[in-house]
């Protein structure tokens, strides 16, 4: 069965409407499996829970489109406004994943390539699904179904490194000369930002710039230790 525009919209709405926090993807996986099989895919879940659907002739070259089923927390009412569907995951990345399923199903009748669409688990966390897929034979082509704008194709992602800095010291009176732990944390952040800026002073764009991001900060003082 070749999916119609109405089929595509209905599937996207159902998938977005179904909660699928990281590690809780079973309900969305069931929807995708049912739709894939209806559209002619050979679809299954692998050992870690990824949905893997393949369509097209065996042998020859293979295109893999890799998306993910899970979302970050936060409820967004699912609704259609002005031709756009709003809801948690509609952009990152249920929209791209459903689009990939529909596109592969529609292309299956005339494409000479084998197309595999994968909805991975736990991308928003430890990347269990993607790590498992590294054991899979490499395809001829790989596309990552992540949001990059409808009119653009991203050719690479910047790497990242995360770390936690903890500063603790004996508590001092706020009127005293001791620099507080939060103040020292701010000093560290300012020094780090300046160091990063100095590493790539001539970067022509954001992709080539070493970019620091402060994700969160907290502080506490129990009367004995300033942290």
mmCIF file with all atom_site columns, N, CA and C in Angstrom, residues 8-51:
data_model
loop_
_atom_site.group_PDB
_atom_site.id
_atom_site.type_symbol
_atom_site.label_atom_id
_atom_site.label_alt_id
_atom_site.label_comp_id
_atom_site.label_asym_id
_atom_site.label_entity_id
_atom_site.label_seq_id
_atom_site.pdbx_PDB_ins_code
_atom_site.Cartn_x
_atom_site.Cartn_y
_atom_site.Cartn_z
_atom_site.occupancy
_atom_site.B_iso_or_equiv
_atom_site.pdbx_formal_charge
_atom_site.auth_seq_id
_atom_site.auth_comp_id
_atom_site.auth_asym_id
_atom_site.auth_atom_id
_atom_site.pdbx_PDB_model_num
ATOM 1   N N  . UNK A 1 8  ? -0.267 9.993  5.843  1.00 0.00 ? 8  UNK A N  1
ATOM 2   C CA . UNK A 1 8  ? 0.935  10.592 6.421  1.00 0.00 ? 8  UNK A CA 1
ATOM 3   C C  . UNK A 1 8  ? 0.579  11.501 7.591  1.00 0.00 ? 8  UNK A C  1
ATOM 4   N N  . UNK A 1 9  ? -0.428 12.347 7.401  1.00 0.00 ? 9  UNK A N  1
ATOM 5   C CA . UNK A 1 9  ? -0.839 13.277 8.454  1.00 0.00 ? 9  UNK A CA 1
ATOM 6   C C  . UNK A 1 9  ? -1.387 12.515 9.657  1.00 0.00 ? 9  UNK A C  1
ATOM 7   N N  . UNK A 1 10 ? -2.180 11.486 9.405  1.00 0.00 ? 10 UNK A N  1
ATOM 8   C CA . UNK A 1 10 ? -2.767 10.710 10.499 1.00 0.00 ? 10 UNK A CA 1
ATOM 9   C C  . UNK A 1 10 ? -1.683 10.001 11.307 1.00 0.00 ? 10 UNK A C  1
ATOM 10  N N  . UNK A 1 11 ? -0.704 9.414  10.613 1.00 0.00 ? 11 UNK A N  1
ATOM 11  C CA . UNK A 1 11 ? 0.375  8.723  11.314 1.00 0.00 ? 11 UNK A CA 1
ATOM 12  C C  . UNK A 1 11 ? 1.190  9.702  12.147 1.00 0.00 ? 11 UNK A C  1
ATOM 13  N N  . UNK A 1 12 ? 1.525  10.851 11.569 1.00 0.00 ? 12 UNK A N  1
ATOM 14  C CA . UNK A 1 12 ? 2.302  11.839 12.312 1.00 0.00 ? 12 UNK A CA 1
ATOM 15  C C  . UNK A 1 12 ? 1.552  12.294 13.557 1.00 0.00 ? 12 UNK A C  1
ATOM 16  N N  . UNK A 1 13 ? 0.254  12.581 13.421 1.00 0.00 ? 13 UNK A N  1
ATOM 17  C CA . UNK A 1 13 ? -0.538 13.035 14.568 1.00 0.00 ? 13 UNK A CA 1
ATOM 18  C C  . UNK A 1 13 ? -0.579 11.968 15.655 1.00 0.00 ? 13 UNK A C  1
ATOM 19  N N  . UNK A 1 14 ? -0.763 10.709 15.259 1.00 0.00 ? 14 UNK A N  1
ATOM 20  C CA . UNK A 1 14 ? -0.816 9.627  16.238 1.00 0.00 ? 14 UNK A CA 1
ATOM 21  C C  . UNK A 1 14 ? 0.516  9.461  16.970 1.00 0.00 ? 14 UNK A C  1
ATOM 22  N N  . UNK A 1 15 ? 1.605  9.532  16.209 1.00 0.00 ? 15 UNK A N  1
ATOM 23  C CA . UNK A 1 15 ? 2.931  9.352  16.798 1.00 0.00 ? 15 UNK A CA 1
ATOM 24  C C  . UNK A 1 15 ? 3.263  10.504 17.739 1.00 0.00 ? 15 UNK A C  1
ATOM 25  N N  . UNK A 1 16 ? 2.968  11.737 17.325 1.00 0.00 ? 16 UNK A N  1
ATOM 26  C CA . UNK A 1 16 ? 3.252  12.894 18.183 1.00 0.00 ? 16 UNK A CA 1
ATOM 27  C C  . UNK A 1 16 ? 2.366  12.876 19.426 1.00 0.00 ? 16 UNK A C  1
ATOM 28  N N  . UNK A 1 17 ? 1.138  12.420 19.276 1.00 0.00 ? 17 UNK A N  1
ATOM 29  C CA . UNK A 1 17 ? 0.188  12.401 20.391 1.00 0.00 ? 17 UNK A CA 1
ATOM 30  C C  . UNK A 1 17 ? 0.552  11.342 21.433 1.00 0.00 ? 17 UNK A C  1
ATOM 31  N N  . UNK A 1 18 ? 1.358  10.369 21.050 1.00 0.00 ? 18 UNK A N  1
ATOM 32  C CA . UNK A 1 18 ? 1.719  9.276  21.953 1.00 0.00 ? 18 UNK A CA 1
ATOM 33  C C  . UNK A 1 18 ? 3.007  9.606  22.701 1.00 0.00 ? 18 UNK A C  1
ATOM 34  N N  . UNK A 1 19 ? 2.961  9.745  24.020 1.00 0.00 ? 19 UNK A N  1
ATOM 35  C CA . UNK A 1 19 ? 4.179  10.078 24.778 1.00 0.00 ? 19 UNK A CA 1
ATOM 36  C C  . UNK A 1 19 ? 5.246  9.000  24.610 1.00 0.00 ? 19 UNK A C  1
ATOM 37  N N  . UNK A 1 20 ? 6.494  9.427  24.527 1.00 0.00 ? 20 UNK A N  1
ATOM 38  C CA . UNK A 1 20 ? 7.596  8.459  24.388 1.00 0.00 ? 20 UNK A CA 1
ATOM 39  C C  . UNK A 1 20 ? 8.872  9.065  24.954 1.00 0.00 ? 20 UNK A C  1
ATOM 40  N N  . UNK A 1 21 ? 8.877  9.272  26.265 1.00 0.00 ? 21 UNK A N  1
ATOM 41  C CA . UNK A 1 21 ? 10.096 9.760  26.899 1.00 0.00 ? 21 UNK A CA 1
ATOM 42  C C  . UNK A 1 21 ? 11.223 8.752  26.718 1.00 0.00 ? 21 UNK A C  1
ATOM 43  N N  . UNK A 1 22 ? 12.433 9.209  26.908 1.00 0.00 ? 22 UNK A N  1
ATOM 44  C CA . UNK A 1 22 ? 13.606 8.350  26.744 1.00 0.00 ? 22 UNK A CA 1
ATOM 45  C C  . UNK A 1 22 ? 13.456 7.097  27.605 1.00 0.00 ? 22 UNK A C  1
ATOM 46  N N  . UNK A 1 23 ? 13.505 5.919  26.957 1.00 0.00 ? 23 UNK A N  1
ATOM 47  C CA . UNK A 1 23 ? 13.345 4.662  27.655 1.00 0.00 ? 23 UNK A CA 1
ATOM 48  C C  . UNK A 1 23 ? 11.912 4.180  27.741 1.00 0.00 ? 23 UNK A C  1
ATOM 49  N N  . UNK A 1 24 ? 10.977 4.975  27.200 1.00 0.00 ? 24 UNK A N  1
ATOM 50  C CA . UNK A 1 24 ? 9.552  4.614  27.252 1.00 0.00 ? 24 UNK A CA 1
ATOM 51  C C  . UNK A 1 24 ? 8.943  4.693  25.848 1.00 0.00 ? 24 UNK A C  1
ATOM 52  N N  . UNK A 1 25 ? 9.568  4.008  24.896 1.00 0.00 ? 25 UNK A N  1
ATOM 53  C CA . UNK A 1 25 ? 9.200  4.149  23.483 1.00 0.00 ? 25 UNK A CA 1
ATOM 54  C C  . UNK A 1 25 ? 8.250  3.072  22.968 1.00 0.00 ? 25 UNK A C  1
ATOM 55  N N  . UNK A 1 26 ? 7.810  2.132  23.827 1.00 0.00 ? 26 UNK A N  1
ATOM 56  C CA . UNK A 1 26 ? 7.065  0.969  23.339 1.00 0.00 ? 26 UNK A CA 1
ATOM 57  C C  . UNK A 1 26 ? 5.786  1.326  22.590 1.00 0.00 ? 26 UNK A C  1
ATOM 58  N N  . UNK A 1 27 ? 5.016  2.286  23.109 1.00 0.00 ? 27 UNK A N  1
ATOM 59  C CA . UNK A 1 27 ? 3.735  2.625  22.477 1.00 0.00 ? 27 UNK A CA 1
ATOM 60  C C  . UNK A 1 27 ? 3.937  3.210  21.088 1.00 0.00 ? 27 UNK A C  1
ATOM 61  N N  . UNK A 1 28 ? 4.922  4.096  20.938 1.00 0.00 ? 28 UNK A N  1
ATOM 62  C CA . UNK A 1 28 ? 5.214  4.679  19.630 1.00 0.00 ? 28 UNK A CA 1
ATOM 63  C C  . UNK A 1 28 ? 5.784  3.615  18.701 1.00 0.00 ? 28 UNK A C  1
ATOM 64  N N  . UNK A 1 29 ? 6.605  2.739  19.232 1.00 0.00 ? 29 UNK A N  1
ATOM 65  C CA . UNK A 1 29 ? 7.163  1.657  18.412 1.00 0.00 ? 29 UNK A CA 1
ATOM 66  C C  . UNK A 1 29 ? 6.051  0.798  17.820 1.00 0.00 ? 29 UNK A C  1
ATOM 67  N N  . UNK A 1 30 ? 5.022  0.518  18.623 1.00 0.00 ? 30 UNK A N  1
ATOM 68  C CA . UNK A 1 30 ? 3.909  -0.294 18.128 1.00 0.00 ? 30 UNK A CA 1
ATOM 69  C C  . UNK A 1 30 ? 3.187  0.405  16.982 1.00 0.00 ? 30 UNK A C  1
ATOM 70  N N  . UNK A 1 31 ? 2.998  1.719  17.086 1.00 0.00 ? 31 UNK A N  1
ATOM 71  C CA . UNK A 1 31 ? 2.358  2.480  16.006 1.00 0.00 ? 31 UNK A CA 1
ATOM 72  C C  . UNK A 1 31 ? 3.184  2.419  14.725 1.00 0.00 ? 31 UNK A C  1
ATOM 73  N N  . UNK A 1 32 ? 4.488  2.599  14.856 1.00 0.00 ? 32 UNK A N  1
ATOM 74  C CA . UNK A 1 32 ? 5.359  2.598  13.684 1.00 0.00 ? 32 UNK A CA 1
ATOM 75  C C  . UNK A 1 32 ? 5.411  1.214  13.031 1.00 0.00 ? 32 UNK A C  1
ATOM 76  N N  . UNK A 1 33 ? 5.485  0.184  13.849 1.00 0.00 ? 33 UNK A N  1
ATOM 77  C CA . UNK A 1 33 ? 5.507  -1.172 13.296 1.00 0.00 ? 33 UNK A CA 1
ATOM 78  C C  . UNK A 1 33 ? 4.242  -1.454 12.497 1.00 0.00 ? 33 UNK A C  1
ATOM 79  N N  . UNK A 1 34 ? 3.090  -1.095 13.059 1.00 0.00 ? 34 UNK A N  1
ATOM 80  C CA . UNK A 1 34 ? 1.823  -1.335 12.355 1.00 0.00 ? 34 UNK A CA 1
ATOM 81  C C  . UNK A 1 34 ? 1.775  -0.577 11.037 1.00 0.00 ? 34 UNK A C  1
ATOM 82  N N  . UNK A 1 35 ? 2.197  0.700  11.052 1.00 0.00 ? 35 UNK A N  1
ATOM 83  C CA . UNK A 1 35 ? 2.165  1.511  9.832  1.00 0.00 ? 35 UNK A CA 1
ATOM 84  C C  . UNK A 1 35 ? 3.148  0.979  8.799  1.00 0.00 ? 35 UNK A C  1
ATOM 85  N N  . UNK A 1 36 ? 4.357  0.656  9.226  1.00 0.00 ? 36 UNK A N  1
ATOM 86  C CA . UNK A 1 36 ? 5.356  0.139  8.290  1.00 0.00 ? 36 UNK A CA 1
ATOM 87  C C  . UNK A 1 36 ? 4.861  -1.125 7.591  1.00 0.00 ? 36 UNK A C  1
ATOM 88  N N  . UNK A 1 37 ? 4.319  -2.039 8.359  1.00 0.00 ? 37 UNK A N  1
ATOM 89  C CA . UNK A 1 37 ? 3.837  -3.290 7.771  1.00 0.00 ? 37 UNK A CA 1
ATOM 90  C C  . UNK A 1 37 ? 2.682  -3.038 6.815  1.00 0.00 ? 37 UNK A C  1
ATOM 91  N N  . UNK A 1 38 ? 1.838  -2.086 7.149  1.00 0.00 ? 38 UNK A N  1
ATOM 92  C CA . UNK A 1 38 ? 0.730  -1.730 6.270  1.00 0.00 ? 38 UNK A CA 1
ATOM 93  C C  . UNK A 1 38 ? 1.245  -1.151 4.961  1.00 0.00 ? 38 UNK A C  1
ATOM 94  N N  . UNK A 1 39 ? 2.367  -0.432 5.025  1.00 0.00 ? 39 UNK A N  1
ATOM 95  C CA . UNK A 1 39 ? 2.932  0.208  3.829  1.00 0.00 ? 39 UNK A CA 1
ATOM 96  C C  . UNK A 1 39 ? 3.904  -0.695 3.082  1.00 0.00 ? 39 UNK A C  1
ATOM 97  N N  . UNK A 1 40 ? 4.031  -1.950 3.492  1.00 0.00 ? 40 UNK A N  1
ATOM 98  C CA . UNK A 1 40 ? 4.847  -2.900 2.741  1.00 0.00 ? 40 UNK A CA 1
ATOM 99  C C  . UNK A 1 40 ? 6.240  -3.139 3.274  1.00 0.00 ? 40 UNK A C  1
ATOM 100 N N  . UNK A 1 41 ? 6.573  -2.619 4.434  1.00 0.00 ? 41 UNK A N  1
ATOM 101 C CA . UNK A 1 41 ? 7.894  -2.842 5.023  1.00 0.00 ? 41 UNK A CA 1
ATOM 102 C C  . UNK A 1 41 ? 7.960  -4.226 5.678  1.00 0.00 ? 41 UNK A C  1
ATOM 103 N N  . UNK A 1 42 ? 9.138  -4.779 5.695  1.00 0.00 ? 42 UNK A N  1
ATOM 104 C CA . UNK A 1 42 ? 9.460  -5.887 6.583  1.00 0.00 ? 42 UNK A CA 1
ATOM 105 C C  . UNK A 1 42 ? 9.959  -5.233 7.860  1.00 0.00 ? 42 UNK A C  1
ATOM 106 N N  . UNK A 1 43 ? 9.131  -5.199 8.900  1.00 0.00 ? 43 UNK A N  1
ATOM 107 C CA . UNK A 1 43 ? 9.425  -4.397 10.084 1.00 0.00 ? 43 UNK A CA 1
ATOM 108 C C  . UNK A 1 43 ? 9.492  -5.251 11.339 1.00 0.00 ? 43 UNK A C  1
ATOM 109 N N  . UNK A 1 44 ? 10.395 -4.877 12.233 1.00 0.00 ? 44 UNK A N  1
ATOM 110 C CA . UNK A 1 44 ? 10.588 -5.612 13.477 1.00 0.00 ? 44 UNK A CA 1
ATOM 111 C C  . UNK A 1 44 ? 11.258 -4.691 14.495 1.00 0.00 ? 44 UNK A C  1
ATOM 112 N N  . UNK A 1 45 ? 11.375 -5.168 15.714 1.00 0.00 ? 45 UNK A N  1
ATOM 113 C CA . UNK A 1 45 ? 12.192 -4.502 16.727 1.00 0.00 ? 45 UNK A CA 1
ATOM 114 C C  . UNK A 1 45 ? 13.437 -5.344 16.979 1.00 0.00 ? 45 UNK A C  1
ATOM 115 N N  . UNK A 1 46 ? 14.574 -4.675 17.119 1.00 0.00 ? 46 UNK A N  1
ATOM 116 C CA . UNK A 1 46 ? 15.804 -5.424 17.351 1.00 0.00 ? 46 UNK A CA 1
ATOM 117 C C  . UNK A 1 46 ? 16.025 -5.677 18.845 1.00 0.00 ? 46 UNK A C  1
ATOM 118 N N  . UNK A 1 47 ? 17.206 -6.161 19.189 1.00 0.00 ? 47 UNK A N  1
ATOM 119 C CA . UNK A 1 47 ? 17.474 -6.616 20.559 1.00 0.00 ? 47 UNK A CA 1
ATOM 120 C C  . UNK A 1 47 ? 17.336 -5.514 21.601 1.00 0.00 ? 47 UNK A C  1
ATOM 121 N N  . UNK A 1 48 ? 17.580 -4.258 21.239 1.00 0.00 ? 48 UNK A N  1
ATOM 122 C CA . UNK A 1 48 ? 17.504 -3.167 22.223 1.00 0.00 ? 48 UNK A CA 1
ATOM 123 C C  . UNK A 1 48 ? 16.215 -2.369 22.112 1.00 0.00 ? 48 UNK A C  1
ATOM 124 N N  . UNK A 1 49 ? 15.360 -2.717 21.127 1.00 0.00 ? 49 UNK A N  1
ATOM 125 C CA . UNK A 1 49 ? 14.079 -2.032 21.006 1.00 0.00 ? 49 UNK A CA 1
ATOM 126 C C  . UNK A 1 49 ? 13.949 -1.088 19.839 1.00 0.00 ? 49 UNK A C  1
ATOM 127 N N  . UNK A 1 50 ? 14.999 -0.904 19.043 1.00 0.00 ? 50 UNK A N  1
ATOM 128 C CA . UNK A 1 50 ? 14.888 -0.085 17.844 1.00 0.00 ? 50 UNK A CA 1
ATOM 129 C C  . UNK A 1 50 ? 13.844 -0.664 16.899 1.00 0.00 ? 50 UNK A C  1
ATOM 130 N N  . UNK A 1 51 ? 13.077 0.196  16.241 1.00 0.00 ? 51 UNK A N  1
ATOM 131 C CA . UNK A 1 51 ? 12.191 -0.238 15.164 1.00 0.00 ? 51 UNK A CA 1
ATOM 132 C C  . UNK A 1 51 ? 12.984 -0.205 13.857 1.00 0.00 ? 51 UNK A C  1
#
